[in-house]
Tab-separated table of C-alpha atoms in Angstrom:
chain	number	residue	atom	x	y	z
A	107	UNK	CA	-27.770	29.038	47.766
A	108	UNK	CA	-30.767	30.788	47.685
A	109	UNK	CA	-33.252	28.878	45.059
A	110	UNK	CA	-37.372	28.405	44.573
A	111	UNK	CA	-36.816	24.504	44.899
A	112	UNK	CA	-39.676	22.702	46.326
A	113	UNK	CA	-38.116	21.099	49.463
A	114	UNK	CA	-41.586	18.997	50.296
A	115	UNK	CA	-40.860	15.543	50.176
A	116	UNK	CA	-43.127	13.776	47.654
A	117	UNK	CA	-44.130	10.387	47.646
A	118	UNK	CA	-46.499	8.302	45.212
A	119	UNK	CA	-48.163	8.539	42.939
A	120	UNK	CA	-45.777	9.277	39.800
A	121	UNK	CA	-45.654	12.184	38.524
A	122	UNK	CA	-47.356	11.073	35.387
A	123	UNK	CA	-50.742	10.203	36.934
A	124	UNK	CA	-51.519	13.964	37.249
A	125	UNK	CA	-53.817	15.562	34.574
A	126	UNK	CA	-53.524	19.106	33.825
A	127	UNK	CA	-56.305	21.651	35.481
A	128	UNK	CA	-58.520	22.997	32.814
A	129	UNK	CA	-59.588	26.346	33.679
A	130	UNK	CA	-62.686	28.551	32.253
A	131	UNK	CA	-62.305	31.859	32.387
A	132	UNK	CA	-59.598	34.375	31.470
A	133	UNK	CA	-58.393	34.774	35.153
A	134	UNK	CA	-55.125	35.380	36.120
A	135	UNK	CA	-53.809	31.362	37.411
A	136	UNK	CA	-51.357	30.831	40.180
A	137	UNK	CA	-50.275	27.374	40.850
A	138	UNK	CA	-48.529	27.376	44.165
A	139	UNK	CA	-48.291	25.832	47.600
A	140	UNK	CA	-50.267	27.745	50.604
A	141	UNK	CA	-46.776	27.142	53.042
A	142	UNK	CA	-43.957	27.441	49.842
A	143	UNK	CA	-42.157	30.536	51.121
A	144	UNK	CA	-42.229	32.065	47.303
A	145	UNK	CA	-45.777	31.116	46.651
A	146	UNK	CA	-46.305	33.590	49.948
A	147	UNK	CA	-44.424	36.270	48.935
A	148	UNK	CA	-46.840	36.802	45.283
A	149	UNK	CA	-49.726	35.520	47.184
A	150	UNK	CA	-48.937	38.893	49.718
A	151	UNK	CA	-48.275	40.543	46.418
A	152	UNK	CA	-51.115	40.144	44.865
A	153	UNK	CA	-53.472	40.753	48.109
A	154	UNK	CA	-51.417	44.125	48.477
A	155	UNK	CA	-52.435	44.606	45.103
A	156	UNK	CA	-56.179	43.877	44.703
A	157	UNK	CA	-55.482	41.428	41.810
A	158	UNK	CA	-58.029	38.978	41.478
A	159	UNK	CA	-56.703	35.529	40.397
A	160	UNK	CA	-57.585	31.805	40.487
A	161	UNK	CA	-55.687	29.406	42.980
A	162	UNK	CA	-54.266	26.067	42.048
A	163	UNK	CA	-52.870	24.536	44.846
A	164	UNK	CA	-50.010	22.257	43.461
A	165	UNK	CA	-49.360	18.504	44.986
A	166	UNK	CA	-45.849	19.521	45.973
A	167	UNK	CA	-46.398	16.146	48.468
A	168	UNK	CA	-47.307	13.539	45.418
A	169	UNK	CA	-44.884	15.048	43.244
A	170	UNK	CA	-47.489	16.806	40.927
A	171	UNK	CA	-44.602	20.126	40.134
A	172	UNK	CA	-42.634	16.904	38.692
A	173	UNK	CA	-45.600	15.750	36.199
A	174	UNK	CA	-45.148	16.553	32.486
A	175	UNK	CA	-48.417	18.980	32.529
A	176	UNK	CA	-46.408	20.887	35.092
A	177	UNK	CA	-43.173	20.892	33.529
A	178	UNK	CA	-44.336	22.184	30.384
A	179	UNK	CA	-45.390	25.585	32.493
A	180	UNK	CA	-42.211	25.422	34.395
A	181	UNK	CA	-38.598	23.035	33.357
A	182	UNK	CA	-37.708	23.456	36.964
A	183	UNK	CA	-40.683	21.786	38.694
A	184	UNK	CA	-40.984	24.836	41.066
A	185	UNK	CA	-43.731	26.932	42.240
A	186	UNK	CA	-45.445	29.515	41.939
A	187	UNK	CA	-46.358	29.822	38.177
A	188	UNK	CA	-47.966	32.713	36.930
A	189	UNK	CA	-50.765	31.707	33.977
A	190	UNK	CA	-52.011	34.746	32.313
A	191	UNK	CA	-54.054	33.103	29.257
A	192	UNK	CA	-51.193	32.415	26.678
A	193	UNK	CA	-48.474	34.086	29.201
A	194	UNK	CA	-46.381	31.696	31.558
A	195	UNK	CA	-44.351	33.758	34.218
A	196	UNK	CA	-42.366	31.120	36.385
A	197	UNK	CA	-39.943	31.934	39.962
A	198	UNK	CA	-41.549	34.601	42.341
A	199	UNK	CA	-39.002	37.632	41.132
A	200	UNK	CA	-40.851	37.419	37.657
A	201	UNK	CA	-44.319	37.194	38.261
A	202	UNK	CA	-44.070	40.560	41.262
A	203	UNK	CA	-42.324	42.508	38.153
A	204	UNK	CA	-44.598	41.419	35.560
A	205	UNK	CA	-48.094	42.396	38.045
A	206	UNK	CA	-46.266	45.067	39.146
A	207	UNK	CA	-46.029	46.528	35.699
A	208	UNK	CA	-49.450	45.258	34.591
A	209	UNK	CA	-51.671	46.089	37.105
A	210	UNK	CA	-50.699	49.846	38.577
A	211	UNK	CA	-53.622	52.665	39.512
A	212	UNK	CA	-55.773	53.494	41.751
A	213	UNK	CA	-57.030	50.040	42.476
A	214	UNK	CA	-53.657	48.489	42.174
A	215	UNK	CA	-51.148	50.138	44.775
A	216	UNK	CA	-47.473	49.883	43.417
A	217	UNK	CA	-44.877	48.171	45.662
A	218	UNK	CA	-41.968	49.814	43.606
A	219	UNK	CA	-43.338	53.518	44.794
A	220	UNK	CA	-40.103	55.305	43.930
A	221	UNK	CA	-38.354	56.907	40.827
A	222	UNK	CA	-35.289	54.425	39.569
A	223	UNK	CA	-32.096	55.792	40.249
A	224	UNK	CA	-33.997	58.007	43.313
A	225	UNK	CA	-32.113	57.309	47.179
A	226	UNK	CA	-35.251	55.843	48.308
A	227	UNK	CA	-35.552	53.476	45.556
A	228	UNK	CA	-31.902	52.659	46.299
A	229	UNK	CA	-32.253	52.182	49.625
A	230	UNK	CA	-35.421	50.245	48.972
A	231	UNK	CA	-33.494	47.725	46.408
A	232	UNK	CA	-30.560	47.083	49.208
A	233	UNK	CA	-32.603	45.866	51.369
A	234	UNK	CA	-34.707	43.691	49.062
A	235	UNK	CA	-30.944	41.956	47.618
A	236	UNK	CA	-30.163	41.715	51.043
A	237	UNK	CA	-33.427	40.063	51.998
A	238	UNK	CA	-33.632	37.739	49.031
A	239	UNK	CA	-30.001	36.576	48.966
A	240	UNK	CA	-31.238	34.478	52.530
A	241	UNK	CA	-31.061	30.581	51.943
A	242	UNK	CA	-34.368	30.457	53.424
A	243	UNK	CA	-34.924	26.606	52.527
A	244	UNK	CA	-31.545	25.804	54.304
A	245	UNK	CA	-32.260	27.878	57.031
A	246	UNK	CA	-35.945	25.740	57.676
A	247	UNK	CA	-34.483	22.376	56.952
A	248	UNK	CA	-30.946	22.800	59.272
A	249	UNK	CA	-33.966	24.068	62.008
A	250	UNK	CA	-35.106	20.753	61.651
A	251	UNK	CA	-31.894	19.188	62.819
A	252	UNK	CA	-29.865	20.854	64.982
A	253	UNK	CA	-31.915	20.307	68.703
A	254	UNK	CA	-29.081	22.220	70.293
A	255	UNK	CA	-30.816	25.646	69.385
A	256	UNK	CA	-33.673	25.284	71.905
A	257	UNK	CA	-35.974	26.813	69.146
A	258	UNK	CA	-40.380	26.757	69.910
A	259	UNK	CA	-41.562	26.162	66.569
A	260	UNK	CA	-45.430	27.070	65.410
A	261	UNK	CA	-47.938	25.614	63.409
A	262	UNK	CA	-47.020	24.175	60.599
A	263	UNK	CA	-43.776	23.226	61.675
A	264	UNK	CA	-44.449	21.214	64.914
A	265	UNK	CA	-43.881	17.597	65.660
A	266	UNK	CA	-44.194	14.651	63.211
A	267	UNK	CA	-44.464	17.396	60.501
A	268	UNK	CA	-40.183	18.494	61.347
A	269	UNK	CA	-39.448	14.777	61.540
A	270	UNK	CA	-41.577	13.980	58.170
A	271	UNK	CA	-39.647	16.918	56.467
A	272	UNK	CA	-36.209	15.619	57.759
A	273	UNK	CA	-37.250	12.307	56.847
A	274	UNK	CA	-38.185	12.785	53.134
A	275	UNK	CA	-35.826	15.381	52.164
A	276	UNK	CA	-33.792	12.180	50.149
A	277	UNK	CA	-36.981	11.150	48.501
A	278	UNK	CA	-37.072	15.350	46.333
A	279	UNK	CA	-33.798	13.938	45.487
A	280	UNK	CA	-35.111	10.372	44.424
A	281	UNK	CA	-38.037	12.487	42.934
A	282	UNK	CA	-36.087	14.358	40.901
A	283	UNK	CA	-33.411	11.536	39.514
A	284	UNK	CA	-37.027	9.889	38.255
A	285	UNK	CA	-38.020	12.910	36.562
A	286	UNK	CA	-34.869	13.347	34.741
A	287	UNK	CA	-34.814	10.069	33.831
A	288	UNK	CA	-38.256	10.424	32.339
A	289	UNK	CA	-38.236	13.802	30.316
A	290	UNK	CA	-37.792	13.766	27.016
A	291	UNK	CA	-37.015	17.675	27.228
A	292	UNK	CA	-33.404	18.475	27.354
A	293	UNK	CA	-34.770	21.876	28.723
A	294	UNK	CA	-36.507	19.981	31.298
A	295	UNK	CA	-33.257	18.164	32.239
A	296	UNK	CA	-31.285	20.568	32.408
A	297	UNK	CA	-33.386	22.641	34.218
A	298	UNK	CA	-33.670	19.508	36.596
A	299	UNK	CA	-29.949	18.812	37.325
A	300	UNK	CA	-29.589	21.881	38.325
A	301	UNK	CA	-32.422	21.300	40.739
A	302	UNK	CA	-30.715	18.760	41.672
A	303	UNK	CA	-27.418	20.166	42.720
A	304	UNK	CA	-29.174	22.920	44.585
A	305	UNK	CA	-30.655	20.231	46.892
A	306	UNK	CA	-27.625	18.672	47.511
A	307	UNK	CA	-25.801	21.363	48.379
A	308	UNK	CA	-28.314	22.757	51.071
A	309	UNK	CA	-28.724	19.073	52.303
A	310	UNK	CA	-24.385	19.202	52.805
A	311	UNK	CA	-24.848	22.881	53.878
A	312	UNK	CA	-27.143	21.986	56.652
A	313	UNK	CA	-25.521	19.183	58.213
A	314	UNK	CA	-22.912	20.353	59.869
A	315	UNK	CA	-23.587	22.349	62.590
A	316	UNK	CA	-20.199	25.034	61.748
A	317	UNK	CA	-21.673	25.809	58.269
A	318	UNK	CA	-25.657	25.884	59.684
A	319	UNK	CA	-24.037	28.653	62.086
A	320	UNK	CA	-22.987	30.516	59.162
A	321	UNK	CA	-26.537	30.780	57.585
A	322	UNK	CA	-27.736	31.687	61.068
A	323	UNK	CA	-24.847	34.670	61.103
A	324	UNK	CA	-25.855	35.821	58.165
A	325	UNK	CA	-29.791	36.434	59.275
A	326	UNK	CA	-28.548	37.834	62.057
A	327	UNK	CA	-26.207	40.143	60.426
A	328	UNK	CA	-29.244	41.296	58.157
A	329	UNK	CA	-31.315	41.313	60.827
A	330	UNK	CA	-28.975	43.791	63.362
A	331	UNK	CA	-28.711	45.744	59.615
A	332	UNK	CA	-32.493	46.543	59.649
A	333	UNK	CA	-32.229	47.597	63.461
A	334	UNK	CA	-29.923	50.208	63.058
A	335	UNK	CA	-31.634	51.720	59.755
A	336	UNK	CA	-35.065	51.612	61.218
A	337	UNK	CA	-32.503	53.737	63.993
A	338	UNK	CA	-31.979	56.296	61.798
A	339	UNK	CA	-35.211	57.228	60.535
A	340	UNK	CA	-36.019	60.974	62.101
A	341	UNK	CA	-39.169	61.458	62.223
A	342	UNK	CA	-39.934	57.423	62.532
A	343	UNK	CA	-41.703	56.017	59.732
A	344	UNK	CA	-44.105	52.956	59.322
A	345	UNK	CA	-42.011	50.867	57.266
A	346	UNK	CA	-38.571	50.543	55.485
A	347	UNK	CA	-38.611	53.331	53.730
A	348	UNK	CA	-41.060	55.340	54.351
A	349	UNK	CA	-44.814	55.154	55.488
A	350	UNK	CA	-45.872	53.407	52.012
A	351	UNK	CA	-45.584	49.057	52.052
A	352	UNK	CA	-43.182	48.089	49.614
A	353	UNK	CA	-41.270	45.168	48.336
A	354	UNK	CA	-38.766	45.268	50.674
A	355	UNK	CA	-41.230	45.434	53.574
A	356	UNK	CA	-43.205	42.429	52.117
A	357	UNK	CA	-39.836	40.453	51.863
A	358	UNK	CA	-38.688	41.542	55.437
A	359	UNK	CA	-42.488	40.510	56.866
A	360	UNK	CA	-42.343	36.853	55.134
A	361	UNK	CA	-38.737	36.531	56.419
A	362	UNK	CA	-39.727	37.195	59.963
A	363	UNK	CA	-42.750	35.442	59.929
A	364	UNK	CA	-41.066	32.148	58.474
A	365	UNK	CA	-38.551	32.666	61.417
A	366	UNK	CA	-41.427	33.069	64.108
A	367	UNK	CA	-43.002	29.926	62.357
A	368	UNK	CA	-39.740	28.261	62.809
A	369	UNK	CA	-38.827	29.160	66.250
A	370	UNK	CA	-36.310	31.334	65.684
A	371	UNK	CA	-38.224	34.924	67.366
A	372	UNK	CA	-36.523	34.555	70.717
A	373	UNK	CA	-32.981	34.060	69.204
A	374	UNK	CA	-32.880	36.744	66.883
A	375	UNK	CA	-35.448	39.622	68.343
A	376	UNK	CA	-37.070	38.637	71.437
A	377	UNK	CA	-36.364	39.811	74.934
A	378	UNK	CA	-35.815	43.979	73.590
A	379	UNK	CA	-32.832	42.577	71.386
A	380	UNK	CA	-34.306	44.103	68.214
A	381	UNK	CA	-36.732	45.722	69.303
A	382	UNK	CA	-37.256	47.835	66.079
A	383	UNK	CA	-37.624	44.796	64.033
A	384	UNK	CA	-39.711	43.633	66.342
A	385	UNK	CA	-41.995	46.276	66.117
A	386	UNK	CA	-41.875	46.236	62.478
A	387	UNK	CA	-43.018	42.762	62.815
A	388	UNK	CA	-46.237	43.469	65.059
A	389	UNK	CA	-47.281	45.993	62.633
A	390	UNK	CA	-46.638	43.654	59.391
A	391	UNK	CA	-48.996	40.859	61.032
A	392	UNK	CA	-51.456	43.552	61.226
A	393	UNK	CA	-52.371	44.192	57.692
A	394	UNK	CA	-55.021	42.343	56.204
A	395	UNK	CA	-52.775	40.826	53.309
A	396	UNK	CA	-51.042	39.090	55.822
A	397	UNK	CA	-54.407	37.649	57.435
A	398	UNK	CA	-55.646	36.396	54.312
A	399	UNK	CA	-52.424	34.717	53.030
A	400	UNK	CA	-52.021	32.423	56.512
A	401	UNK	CA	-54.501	29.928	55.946
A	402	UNK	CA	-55.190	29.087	60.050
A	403	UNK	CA	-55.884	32.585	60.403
A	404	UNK	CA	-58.392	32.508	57.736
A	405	UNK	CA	-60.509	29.215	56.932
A	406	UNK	CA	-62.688	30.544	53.897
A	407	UNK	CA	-59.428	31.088	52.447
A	408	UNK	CA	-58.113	27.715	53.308
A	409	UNK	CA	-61.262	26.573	52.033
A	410	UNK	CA	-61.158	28.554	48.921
A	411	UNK	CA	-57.870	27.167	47.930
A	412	UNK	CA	-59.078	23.557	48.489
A	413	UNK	CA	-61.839	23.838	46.509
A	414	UNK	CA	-60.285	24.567	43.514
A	415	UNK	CA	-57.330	21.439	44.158
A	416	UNK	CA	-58.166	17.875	41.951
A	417	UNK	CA	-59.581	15.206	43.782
A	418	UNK	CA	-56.584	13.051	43.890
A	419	UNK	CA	-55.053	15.879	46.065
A	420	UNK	CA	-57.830	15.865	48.525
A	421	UNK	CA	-57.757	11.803	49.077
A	422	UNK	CA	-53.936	11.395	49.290
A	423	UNK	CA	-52.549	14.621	50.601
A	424	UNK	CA	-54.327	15.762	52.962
A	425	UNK	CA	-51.725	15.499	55.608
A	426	UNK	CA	-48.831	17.104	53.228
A	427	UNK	CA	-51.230	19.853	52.469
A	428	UNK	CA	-50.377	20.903	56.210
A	429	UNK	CA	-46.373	20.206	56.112
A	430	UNK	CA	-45.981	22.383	53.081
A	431	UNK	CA	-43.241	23.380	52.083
A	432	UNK	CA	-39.500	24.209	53.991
């Protein structure tokens, strides 16, 4: 279940009425959305990484990932895209591997510090599966509707934002029967319907409270994981695997802090339950990659990122650029 799909709910205009960003230099491009869970992960990425890079922030609200100038970078209508001049690296997984193997030195720290086929690299790739297998869009949305939980959601997930998301997840859905209706690409449809299906899957996955248990199970079952390896480690070490940030640690830190966002910090680690991933947590909020990629922690960031977004954006969005996406 896991999947990239934008779960924003758009609205109008149509996707059509968007005009493709023309850019002037030869800098790396990443269209992506400031709050889309994937777009964080390379954002952290490339922070780690000291890559310099031009931000497009993408309508995910108005539909712009459906528009045809989109959908020629990417069939699926997801972000983040990668533009380097004539390259086009679409879905998160891509674009870490293809900086990772471009940009390595002294000025660009590795995330991948070990030897393939070395324990630590093994042990650092089972926890990133295990980490990225998480239906993280399920597990925001079924947040949204299950009030039983108790949870004490953060910024942006607060108040008219959860009901807006709830409220508009049928319109991605109506969003994306318009676009497949529209292409003329039968890579673009393709790519679409399968869009679609992933939607409705998470949308059945999430409404009943039995099967939304089972997603919760399963972060907790990853989560209790991490506690008893970060147990093991003799002489303790900063992170994972060591006392180098890699991957896994980046995945781990954006999985926690979309839980914290979410309300989820008291169920799963609060009160000395984890207390190891909890500590791993503090010290992940601490690094300056993490300060820069949260936009209310940093407003020439935030106003960075808006500076560079089309008009159109500014004057209809301006309320979706806070809800983000799930």
């Amino acid at each position: 279940m896991n999947s990239q799909a934008n779960e924003i709910a758009p609205a109008e205009p149509a996707p059509q009425d968007f005009k493709a960003p023309v850019f002037n230099d030869n800098k790396l491009v990443l269209y992506f959305h400031p709050y889309n869970f994937y777009s964080q992960k390379v954002l952290l990425v490339l922070y780690e990484k000291n890559i310099d890079f031009t931000p497009y922030v993408v309508d995910l609200c108005n539909g712009e990932q459906y528009s045809s100038w989109f959908l020629n970078l990417n069939p699926k209508g997801d972000v983040p895209v990668l533009q380097d001049g004539a390259f086009i690296i679409p879905n998160s997984p891509q674009i870490i591997n293809y900086v990772e193997s471009k940009f390595r030195g002294e000025h660009h720290p590795t995330l991948k510090p070990y030897m393939p086929y070395s324990l630590e690299y093994d042990r650092m790739s089972t926890f990133e599966r295990a980490f990225t297998r998480l239906p993280v869009g399920a597990l925001s949305l079924g947040s949204f509707i299950h009030d039983d939980l108790k949870l004490s959601p953060k910024a942006p997930f607060i108040g008219p934002v959860r009901q807006s998301c709830l409220k508009n997840n049928d319109k991605v859905m109506d969003m994306l029967r318009r676009s497949m209706d529209e292409t003329n690409s039968n890579i673009c449809l393709s790519a679409l319907k399968q869009k679609l299906d992933i939607q409705v899957r998470r949308r059945n996955l999430v409404a009943s409270r039995t099967d939304f248990q089972r997603v919760l199970d399963a972060v907790r079952n990853v989560l209790l994981f991490v506690e008893q390896e970060l147990s093991k480690q003799a002489p303790r070490k900063e992170w994972l695997t060591g006392d180098e940030l890699t991957l896994a640690d980046v995945s781990l830190g954006l999985l926690l802090q979309r839980l914290y966002q979410l309300g989820f910090e008291n169920y799963y680690w609060g009160y000395g339950k984890l207390p190891l991933v909890e500590g791993f947590f503090l010290r992940f909020k601490q690094r300056p990659s993490y300060h820069k990629l949260m936009p209310s922690s940093n407003f020439e960031i935030l106003k960075e990122m808006w500076s560079m977004t089309p008009s159109n954006y500014k004057l209809g969005a301006t309320a979706g650029f806070l809800v983000g996406h799930i």
